[in-house]
Amino acid sequence: MNDLKDILHQDEEMNQDELLRYLEGNATPEERFAIEKQMADSDFMNDAVEGLQEFKDKQKLQQYAAQLNLQLKKQTAKEKKRKLRKGIKDQNWVLISIVTILLLCILAYQVIRMFYAGR
């Protein structure tokens, strides 16, 4: 659940707060260097920073990030629910197949038993 609160990958050192401080110009020189190094190493990070720099109202960035995280959480919850339902439907067919095979085995046993009893 905690991993759904941050849209950045876990293997990256920079978090959402550091990125926002960088965009607002409040980052320390060490943070700026680390962010710029990651931008040089990662096309994703570079695109993210460039896209976020396009925002005119920096105050709405927090709201926008929260909204994106909420949508991502809803979307992944729907996917999990769909997979669970699909698994249950598949289990029904497996159960029906097992019962049918067992009934056929019992029927075959009875037929063979009646055949040998008639001799």
JSON list of C-alpha atoms in Angstrom, two decimals:
[
{"chain": "A", "resi": 1, "resn": "MET", "atom": "CA", "xyz": [0.00, 0.00, 0.00]},
{"chain": "A", "resi": 2, "resn": "ASN", "atom": "CA", "xyz": [2.85, 2.34, 0.81]},
{"chain": "A", "resi": 3, "resn": "ASP", "atom": "CA", "xyz": [4.34, 1.85, -2.66]},
{"chain": "A", "resi": 4, "resn": "LEU", "atom": "CA", "xyz": [1.22, 3.36, -4.22]},
{"chain": "A", "resi": 5, "resn": "LYS", "atom": "CA", "xyz": [1.86, 6.74, -2.59]},
{"chain": "A", "resi": 6, "resn": "ASP", "atom": "CA", "xyz": [4.93, 7.56, -4.66]},
{"chain": "A", "resi": 7, "resn": "ILE", "atom": "CA", "xyz": [4.87, 7.62, -8.46]},
{"chain": "A", "resi": 8, "resn": "LEU", "atom": "CA", "xyz": [8.65, 7.34, -8.73]},
{"chain": "A", "resi": 9, "resn": "HIS", "atom": "CA", "xyz": [10.39, 3.97, -8.83]},
{"chain": "A", "resi": 10, "resn": "GLN", "atom": "CA", "xyz": [11.71, 2.62, -5.54]},
{"chain": "A", "resi": 11, "resn": "ASP", "atom": "CA", "xyz": [15.22, 2.08, -6.88]},
{"chain": "A", "resi": 12, "resn": "GLU", "atom": "CA", "xyz": [15.67, 5.77, -7.54]},
{"chain": "A", "resi": 13, "resn": "GLU", "atom": "CA", "xyz": [17.07, 7.81, -4.69]},
{"chain": "A", "resi": 14, "resn": "MET", "atom": "CA", "xyz": [15.05, 10.93, -5.40]},
{"chain": "A", "resi": 15, "resn": "ASN", "atom": "CA", "xyz": [11.58, 11.19, -3.95]},
{"chain": "A", "resi": 16, "resn": "GLN", "atom": "CA", "xyz": [8.66, 13.42, -4.79]},
{"chain": "A", "resi": 17, "resn": "ASP", "atom": "CA", "xyz": [9.55, 16.07, -2.19]},
{"chain": "A", "resi": 18, "resn": "GLU", "atom": "CA", "xyz": [13.11, 16.43, -3.47]},
{"chain": "A", "resi": 19, "resn": "LEU", "atom": "CA", "xyz": [11.85, 16.81, -7.02]},
{"chain": "A", "resi": 20, "resn": "LEU", "atom": "CA", "xyz": [9.40, 19.54, -6.00]},
{"chain": "A", "resi": 21, "resn": "ARG", "atom": "CA", "xyz": [12.14, 21.37, -4.05]},
{"chain": "A", "resi": 22, "resn": "TYR", "atom": "CA", "xyz": [14.33, 21.21, -7.15]},
{"chain": "A", "resi": 23, "resn": "LEU", "atom": "CA", "xyz": [11.57, 22.66, -9.33]},
{"chain": "A", "resi": 24, "resn": "GLU", "atom": "CA", "xyz": [10.88, 25.45, -6.83]},
{"chain": "A", "resi": 25, "resn": "GLY", "atom": "CA", "xyz": [14.60, 26.26, -6.62]},
{"chain": "A", "resi": 26, "resn": "ASN", "atom": "CA", "xyz": [14.82, 25.41, -2.90]},
{"chain": "A", "resi": 27, "resn": "ALA", "atom": "CA", "xyz": [17.05, 22.34, -3.25]},
{"chain": "A", "resi": 28, "resn": "THR", "atom": "CA", "xyz": [20.51, 22.23, -1.72]},
{"chain": "A", "resi": 29, "resn": "PRO", "atom": "CA", "xyz": [23.48, 22.12, -4.11]},
{"chain": "A", "resi": 30, "resn": "GLU", "atom": "CA", "xyz": [23.98, 18.43, -3.28]},
{"chain": "A", "resi": 31, "resn": "GLU", "atom": "CA", "xyz": [20.35, 17.65, -4.09]},
{"chain": "A", "resi": 32, "resn": "ARG", "atom": "CA", "xyz": [20.57, 19.67, -7.32]},
{"chain": "A", "resi": 33, "resn": "PHE", "atom": "CA", "xyz": [23.68, 17.75, -8.35]},
{"chain": "A", "resi": 34, "resn": "ALA", "atom": "CA", "xyz": [22.05, 14.39, -7.56]},
{"chain": "A", "resi": 35, "resn": "ILE", "atom": "CA", "xyz": [18.88, 15.29, -9.47]},
{"chain": "A", "resi": 36, "resn": "GLU", "atom": "CA", "xyz": [20.80, 16.57, -12.48]},
{"chain": "A", "resi": 37, "resn": "LYS", "atom": "CA", "xyz": [22.93, 13.42, -12.46]},
{"chain": "A", "resi": 38, "resn": "GLN", "atom": "CA", "xyz": [19.80, 11.27, -12.45]},
{"chain": "A", "resi": 39, "resn": "MET", "atom": "CA", "xyz": [18.35, 13.38, -15.25]},
{"chain": "A", "resi": 40, "resn": "ALA", "atom": "CA", "xyz": [21.47, 12.70, -17.30]},
{"chain": "A", "resi": 41, "resn": "ASP", "atom": "CA", "xyz": [21.31, 8.97, -16.54]},
{"chain": "A", "resi": 42, "resn": "SER", "atom": "CA", "xyz": [17.57, 8.43, -16.95]},
{"chain": "A", "resi": 43, "resn": "ASP", "atom": "CA", "xyz": [15.38, 9.51, -19.85]},
{"chain": "A", "resi": 44, "resn": "PHE", "atom": "CA", "xyz": [12.33, 8.98, -17.64]},
{"chain": "A", "resi": 45, "resn": "MET", "atom": "CA", "xyz": [13.65, 11.37, -15.00]},
{"chain": "A", "resi": 46, "resn": "ASN", "atom": "CA", "xyz": [14.63, 13.92, -17.62]},
{"chain": "A", "resi": 47, "resn": "ASP", "atom": "CA", "xyz": [11.17, 13.81, -19.20]},
{"chain": "A", "resi": 48, "resn": "ALA", "atom": "CA", "xyz": [9.53, 14.04, -15.77]},
{"chain": "A", "resi": 49, "resn": "VAL", "atom": "CA", "xyz": [11.48, 17.15, -14.80]},
{"chain": "A", "resi": 50, "resn": "GLU", "atom": "CA", "xyz": [10.92, 18.80, -18.17]},
{"chain": "A", "resi": 51, "resn": "GLY", "atom": "CA", "xyz": [7.20, 18.07, -18.00]},
{"chain": "A", "resi": 52, "resn": "LEU", "atom": "CA", "xyz": [6.89, 19.37, -14.46]},
{"chain": "A", "resi": 53, "resn": "GLN", "atom": "CA", "xyz": [8.76, 22.55, -15.40]},
{"chain": "A", "resi": 54, "resn": "GLU", "atom": "CA", "xyz": [5.97, 23.29, -17.88]},
{"chain": "A", "resi": 55, "resn": "PHE", "atom": "CA", "xyz": [3.51, 23.84, -15.03]},
{"chain": "A", "resi": 56, "resn": "LYS", "atom": "CA", "xyz": [2.88, 27.50, -14.41]},
{"chain": "A", "resi": 57, "resn": "ASP", "atom": "CA", "xyz": [1.31, 27.11, -10.96]},
{"chain": "A", "resi": 58, "resn": "LYS", "atom": "CA", "xyz": [3.79, 25.24, -8.78]},
{"chain": "A", "resi": 59, "resn": "GLN", "atom": "CA", "xyz": [1.31, 25.08, -5.88]},
{"chain": "A", "resi": 60, "resn": "LYS", "atom": "CA", "xyz": [-0.98, 22.80, -7.88]},
{"chain": "A", "resi": 61, "resn": "LEU", "atom": "CA", "xyz": [1.80, 20.28, -8.48]},
{"chain": "A", "resi": 62, "resn": "GLN", "atom": "CA", "xyz": [1.14, 18.65, -5.10]},
{"chain": "A", "resi": 63, "resn": "GLN", "atom": "CA", "xyz": [-2.57, 18.36, -5.88]},
{"chain": "A", "resi": 64, "resn": "TYR", "atom": "CA", "xyz": [-1.84, 17.02, -9.35]},
{"chain": "A", "resi": 65, "resn": "ALA", "atom": "CA", "xyz": [0.60, 14.42, -8.00]},
{"chain": "A", "resi": 66, "resn": "ALA", "atom": "CA", "xyz": [-1.93, 13.34, -5.36]},
{"chain": "A", "resi": 67, "resn": "GLN", "atom": "CA", "xyz": [-4.62, 13.05, -8.03]},
{"chain": "A", "resi": 68, "resn": "LEU", "atom": "CA", "xyz": [-2.34, 10.94, -10.25]},
{"chain": "A", "resi": 69, "resn": "ASN", "atom": "CA", "xyz": [-1.46, 8.68, -7.34]},
{"chain": "A", "resi": 70, "resn": "LEU", "atom": "CA", "xyz": [-5.15, 8.24, -6.49]},
{"chain": "A", "resi": 71, "resn": "GLN", "atom": "CA", "xyz": [-6.00, 7.36, -10.09]},
{"chain": "A", "resi": 72, "resn": "LEU", "atom": "CA", "xyz": [-3.10, 4.91, -10.20]},
{"chain": "A", "resi": 73, "resn": "LYS", "atom": "CA", "xyz": [-4.30, 3.29, -6.98]},
{"chain": "A", "resi": 74, "resn": "LYS", "atom": "CA", "xyz": [-7.85, 2.93, -8.36]},
{"chain": "A", "resi": 75, "resn": "GLN", "atom": "CA", "xyz": [-6.60, 1.49, -11.64]},
{"chain": "A", "resi": 76, "resn": "THR", "atom": "CA", "xyz": [-4.39, -1.10, -9.97]},
{"chain": "A", "resi": 77, "resn": "ALA", "atom": "CA", "xyz": [-7.22, -2.04, -7.59]},
{"chain": "A", "resi": 78, "resn": "LYS", "atom": "CA", "xyz": [-9.50, -2.66, -10.58]},
{"chain": "A", "resi": 79, "resn": "GLU", "atom": "CA", "xyz": [-6.85, -4.85, -12.21]},
{"chain": "A", "resi": 80, "resn": "LYS", "atom": "CA", "xyz": [-6.44, -6.90, -9.04]},
{"chain": "A", "resi": 81, "resn": "LYS", "atom": "CA", "xyz": [-10.21, -7.30, -8.71]},
{"chain": "A", "resi": 82, "resn": "ARG", "atom": "CA", "xyz": [-10.50, -8.38, -12.37]},
{"chain": "A", "resi": 83, "resn": "LYS", "atom": "CA", "xyz": [-7.73, -10.95, -11.96]},
{"chain": "A", "resi": 84, "resn": "LEU", "atom": "CA", "xyz": [-9.39, -12.31, -8.83]},
{"chain": "A", "resi": 85, "resn": "ARG", "atom": "CA", "xyz": [-12.74, -12.67, -10.61]},
{"chain": "A", "resi": 86, "resn": "LYS", "atom": "CA", "xyz": [-11.10, -14.32, -13.59]},
{"chain": "A", "resi": 87, "resn": "GLY", "atom": "CA", "xyz": [-9.38, -16.78, -11.27]},
{"chain": "A", "resi": 88, "resn": "ILE", "atom": "CA", "xyz": [-12.68, -17.67, -9.61]},
{"chain": "A", "resi": 89, "resn": "LYS", "atom": "CA", "xyz": [-14.36, -18.24, -12.99]},
{"chain": "A", "resi": 90, "resn": "ASP", "atom": "CA", "xyz": [-11.54, -20.54, -14.05]},
{"chain": "A", "resi": 91, "resn": "GLN", "atom": "CA", "xyz": [-11.87, -22.46, -10.81]},
{"chain": "A", "resi": 92, "resn": "ASN", "atom": "CA", "xyz": [-15.54, -23.15, -11.55]},
{"chain": "A", "resi": 93, "resn": "TRP", "atom": "CA", "xyz": [-14.64, -24.84, -14.83]},
{"chain": "A", "resi": 94, "resn": "VAL", "atom": "CA", "xyz": [-11.93, -26.86, -13.12]},
{"chain": "A", "resi": 95, "resn": "LEU", "atom": "CA", "xyz": [-14.39, -27.99, -10.46]},
{"chain": "A", "resi": 96, "resn": "ILE", "atom": "CA", "xyz": [-17.00, -28.97, -13.08]},
{"chain": "A", "resi": 97, "resn": "SER", "atom": "CA", "xyz": [-14.35, -30.90, -15.03]},
{"chain": "A", "resi": 98, "resn": "ILE", "atom": "CA", "xyz": [-13.19, -32.79, -11.95]},
{"chain": "A", "resi": 99, "resn": "VAL", "atom": "CA", "xyz": [-16.74, -33.73, -10.95]},
{"chain": "A", "resi": 100, "resn": "THR", "atom": "CA", "xyz": [-17.52, -34.89, -14.51]},
{"chain": "A", "resi": 101, "resn": "ILE", "atom": "CA", "xyz": [-14.39, -37.04, -14.66]},
{"chain": "A", "resi": 102, "resn": "LEU", "atom": "CA", "xyz": [-15.18, -38.57, -11.27]},
{"chain": "A", "resi": 103, "resn": "LEU", "atom": "CA", "xyz": [-18.74, -39.36, -12.36]},
{"chain": "A", "resi": 104, "resn": "LEU", "atom": "CA", "xyz": [-17.46, -40.98, -15.56]},
{"chain": "A", "resi": 105, "resn": "CYS", "atom": "CA", "xyz": [-15.00, -43.07, -13.54]},
{"chain": "A", "resi": 106, "resn": "ILE", "atom": "CA", "xyz": [-17.75, -44.21, -11.17]},
{"chain": "A", "resi": 107, "resn": "LEU", "atom": "CA", "xyz": [-20.02, -45.03, -14.13]},
{"chain": "A", "resi": 108, "resn": "ALA", "atom": "CA", "xyz": [-17.23, -47.01, -15.83]},
{"chain": "A", "resi": 109, "resn": "TYR", "atom": "CA", "xyz": [-16.57, -48.89, -12.59]},
{"chain": "A", "resi": 110, "resn": "GLN", "atom": "CA", "xyz": [-20.25, -49.82, -12.27]},
{"chain": "A", "resi": 111, "resn": "VAL", "atom": "CA", "xyz": [-20.45, -50.99, -15.90]},
{"chain": "A", "resi": 112, "resn": "ILE", "atom": "CA", "xyz": [-17.33, -53.14, -15.52]},
{"chain": "A", "resi": 113, "resn": "ARG", "atom": "CA", "xyz": [-18.61, -54.54, -12.22]},
{"chain": "A", "resi": 114, "resn": "MET", "atom": "CA", "xyz": [-21.99, -55.43, -13.78]},
{"chain": "A", "resi": 115, "resn": "PHE", "atom": "CA", "xyz": [-20.22, -57.03, -16.75]},
{"chain": "A", "resi": 116, "resn": "TYR", "atom": "CA", "xyz": [-18.13, -59.29, -14.51]},
{"chain": "A", "resi": 117, "resn": "ALA", "atom": "CA", "xyz": [-21.11, -60.05, -12.23]},
{"chain": "A", "resi": 118, "resn": "GLY", "atom": "CA", "xyz": [-23.12, -61.23, -15.26]},
{"chain": "A", "resi": 119, "resn": "ARG", "atom": "CA", "xyz": [-20.54, -63.88, -16.17]}
]
